[in-house]
Amino acid sequence: MCRFITILYRLVALKAFRAFLVRRHMEACPRCSAEPSEGMAAGGWADAVRPPDWIRAEACLWPEIERRLREAAAAGPAKASTVPSVPVPRRPAVRLVPAAAALAAVAVLGVLAWRVGHRLPGAGPAAAVSPRVEVLSAEVEGRKARPSIFQTKNASYIWFSRTPDEGGRK
Amino acid sequence: MDDDAALISRCRAGDGAAFEALVDRYQSSLLTVTWSVMGNREDARDATQDAFLSAFSNLAGFDSGRSFKSWLFAIAWKRCLDMKRREKTGRKYLPEVERAQAAADVDCPARPERLEDSEVFSPILGHLGPRERAALCLKMNEGYTAAEIAEVLGCAESSARVYVFNAVRRVRDLWRKGNGDV
């Protein structure tokens, strides 16, 4: 394990932190994430974790297993079985944690996109709230005038003209 | 020698000799793992037998695409956890019964509360948690990778690395402290 990580590991004696630290470092450091085979057999401590001799010498379980299988077969399915109902582990079809994380990320991105879309000019419902002006009638010097709308990028002008060439006022 | 897939097919067809061959092939490895978790011979044998019997009962549903050995180890691991849970519950609620039984049974010494106090279990291994012991045993005795250990223990691969790392570190520290005399 890299020296800095080792120091940090020793400084903070919190189980959860240590597990997080080791996990993250193992994912990021190619040297430390390599199979830790070196040094495991050296020093003599590896012998302390070897199985005892009786496991190799007298491990013969078949007679007992066979007896229990025969009892189970004789008892039939109706009676209590000698076969223990140990839940058999099954490989999950979908890894739940990454799937949940992906869903959460999609939800967050969706909310962000929706909020950004609301803030853009002319986008979304904000565009429908733009001010609207309706000219019902117009007069210039007591005479009926005709309104004309002239729009630029940044402003809108309404011209009122009595005759087509008289010009108008804003 | 037939490989696992061939033996499993024969088992499914009702060939008892094929299952005996599977038991012979994996009983030592499985006993090693259950021993490392349970800490004593009797419980290790019980857990191993139960694991084989469960595997036999569920062979029809076994996914041929995965490793039979890892599947067997995973069953044994769950069985060990179940036995440990019951042992803890029994010890919590029936201490007087257990003490009376231990006192009456001279051939079976009273099981110590903590594995590190056991006279028959490795004193160094007794200081590790069951997951760390199992991970270390799979790593050192079976040569399992972190991914394979994770499959057996039912955890993420990164968690398996953490278990192995912590186990190796702790065992090495204990060994250095007392040179095995813990």
Tab-separated table of C-alpha atoms in Angstrom, chain A residues 1 6 9-10 18-20 22-23 26-27 32-41 43-52 54-56 58-62 64-66 68-69 82-91 95, chain B residues 16 19-20 23-24 27-28 31-32 35 40-41 44-46 48-50 52-54 56-58 61 63 66 71 74-75 78-79 122 124-125 136 139-141 144-146 151 158-159 161-162 164-166 168-169 171-172 175:
chain	number	residue	atom	x	y	z
A	1	MET	CA	0.000	0.000	0.000
A	6	THR	CA	-0.719	3.817	4.870
A	9	TYR	CA	-4.917	4.706	7.321
A	10	ARG	CA	-3.057	4.661	10.616
A	18	ARG	CA	-10.523	2.978	6.435
A	19	ALA	CA	-12.755	0.794	4.316
A	20	PHE	CA	-13.558	3.744	2.054
A	22	VAL	CA	-8.684	1.268	0.919
A	23	ARG	CA	-11.503	0.706	-1.540
A	26	MET	CA	-7.389	-0.004	-4.715
A	27	GLU	CA	-9.543	1.236	-7.579
A	32	CYS	CA	-1.731	-1.698	-4.968
A	33	SER	CA	-4.668	-3.219	-6.795
A	34	ALA	CA	-2.456	-5.926	-8.221
A	35	GLU	CA	-2.965	-9.275	-6.514
A	36	PRO	CA	-1.043	-9.039	-3.192
A	37	SER	CA	0.780	-12.315	-3.623
A	38	GLU	CA	4.220	-11.032	-2.808
A	39	GLY	CA	5.171	-11.214	0.828
A	40	MET	CA	2.261	-13.448	1.779
A	41	ALA	CA	4.365	-16.550	2.100
A	43	GLY	CA	7.864	-13.985	7.246
A	44	GLY	CA	6.312	-17.173	8.553
A	45	TRP	CA	2.948	-15.661	9.432
A	46	ALA	CA	1.352	-17.376	6.450
A	47	ASP	CA	1.822	-20.727	8.183
A	48	ALA	CA	-0.388	-19.532	11.024
A	49	VAL	CA	-3.350	-19.365	8.690
A	50	ARG	CA	-2.863	-22.699	6.978
A	51	PRO	CA	-5.549	-25.304	7.685
A	52	PRO	CA	-4.844	-27.933	10.339
A	54	TRP	CA	-6.871	-33.155	10.249
A	55	ILE	CA	-8.673	-31.473	7.356
A	56	ARG	CA	-6.520	-33.277	4.819
A	58	GLU	CA	-9.529	-37.398	7.875
A	59	ALA	CA	-11.891	-35.383	5.696
A	60	CYS	CA	-14.259	-38.086	4.527
A	61	LEU	CA	-17.757	-36.788	4.589
A	62	TRP	CA	-19.395	-38.987	1.990
A	64	GLU	CA	-22.559	-39.219	6.468
A	65	ILE	CA	-23.836	-37.282	3.465
A	66	GLU	CA	-25.002	-40.479	1.801
A	68	ARG	CA	-28.637	-38.189	5.162
A	69	LEU	CA	-29.564	-38.319	1.496
A	82	THR	CA	-32.785	-33.782	6.605
A	83	VAL	CA	-31.571	-31.569	3.820
A	84	PRO	CA	-31.203	-28.135	5.352
A	85	SER	CA	-32.918	-25.310	3.580
A	86	VAL	CA	-29.894	-23.118	3.108
A	87	PRO	CA	-30.767	-20.252	0.797
A	88	VAL	CA	-28.856	-20.910	-2.399
A	89	PRO	CA	-27.158	-17.759	-3.564
A	90	ARG	CA	-28.125	-16.668	-7.032
A	91	ARG	CA	-26.325	-14.216	-9.215
A	95	ARG	CA	-26.491	-5.141	-10.166
B	16	GLY	CA	-24.971	-41.051	-7.060
B	19	PHE	CA	-22.062	-36.713	-6.560
B	20	GLU	CA	-19.680	-38.772	-4.445
B	23	VAL	CA	-17.827	-34.503	-2.606
B	24	ASP	CA	-14.395	-36.127	-2.718
B	27	GLN	CA	-14.578	-31.636	0.710
B	28	SER	CA	-11.079	-30.647	1.838
B	31	LEU	CA	-13.771	-27.920	5.134
B	32	THR	CA	-10.888	-25.456	5.129
B	35	TRP	CA	-13.163	-24.289	9.560
B	40	ASN	CA	-13.893	-25.734	15.356
B	41	ARG	CA	-13.966	-29.175	13.800
B	44	ALA	CA	-16.958	-27.073	10.228
B	45	ARG	CA	-17.985	-30.646	9.365
B	46	ASP	CA	-21.665	-29.877	9.959
B	48	THR	CA	-19.705	-28.629	5.049
B	49	GLN	CA	-22.172	-31.506	5.027
B	50	ASP	CA	-25.102	-29.101	4.983
B	52	PHE	CA	-23.119	-30.396	0.030
B	53	LEU	CA	-26.647	-31.517	0.755
B	54	SER	CA	-28.091	-28.142	-0.216
B	56	PHE	CA	-27.331	-31.582	-4.259
B	57	SER	CA	-30.919	-30.485	-3.658
B	58	ASN	CA	-30.538	-27.447	-5.872
B	61	GLY	CA	-31.292	-24.841	-10.726
B	63	ASP	CA	-26.300	-22.170	-13.605
B	66	ARG	CA	-20.682	-20.254	-13.320
B	71	TRP	CA	-21.221	-21.736	-5.855
B	74	ALA	CA	-21.044	-19.478	-1.349
B	75	ILE	CA	-23.582	-21.986	-0.002
B	78	LYS	CA	-24.188	-18.665	4.026
B	79	ARG	CA	-24.589	-21.804	6.102
B	122	SER	CA	-5.488	-20.557	15.250
B	124	ILE	CA	-4.102	-15.337	15.012
B	125	LEU	CA	-7.104	-16.140	12.838
B	136	LEU	CA	-8.003	-14.732	3.657
B	139	LYS	CA	-7.054	-16.088	-1.054
B	140	MET	CA	-4.255	-18.121	0.469
B	141	ASN	CA	-5.514	-21.682	0.296
B	144	TYR	CA	-8.950	-16.963	-5.385
B	145	THR	CA	-8.941	-13.511	-6.949
B	146	ALA	CA	-10.860	-10.627	-5.423
B	151	GLU	CA	-18.759	-14.001	-5.648
B	158	SER	CA	-13.730	-3.744	-3.906
B	159	SER	CA	-15.103	-4.940	-0.562
B	161	ARG	CA	-10.098	-6.469	-1.625
B	162	VAL	CA	-10.671	-4.554	1.601
B	164	VAL	CA	-8.146	-9.384	2.193
B	165	PHE	CA	-6.109	-6.257	2.784
B	166	ASN	CA	-7.347	-5.874	6.367
B	168	VAL	CA	-3.325	-9.680	5.764
B	169	ARG	CA	-2.426	-6.510	7.590
B	171	VAL	CA	-2.355	-11.152	10.678
B	172	ARG	CA	1.043	-9.731	9.819
B	175	TRP	CA	2.571	-12.212	13.970
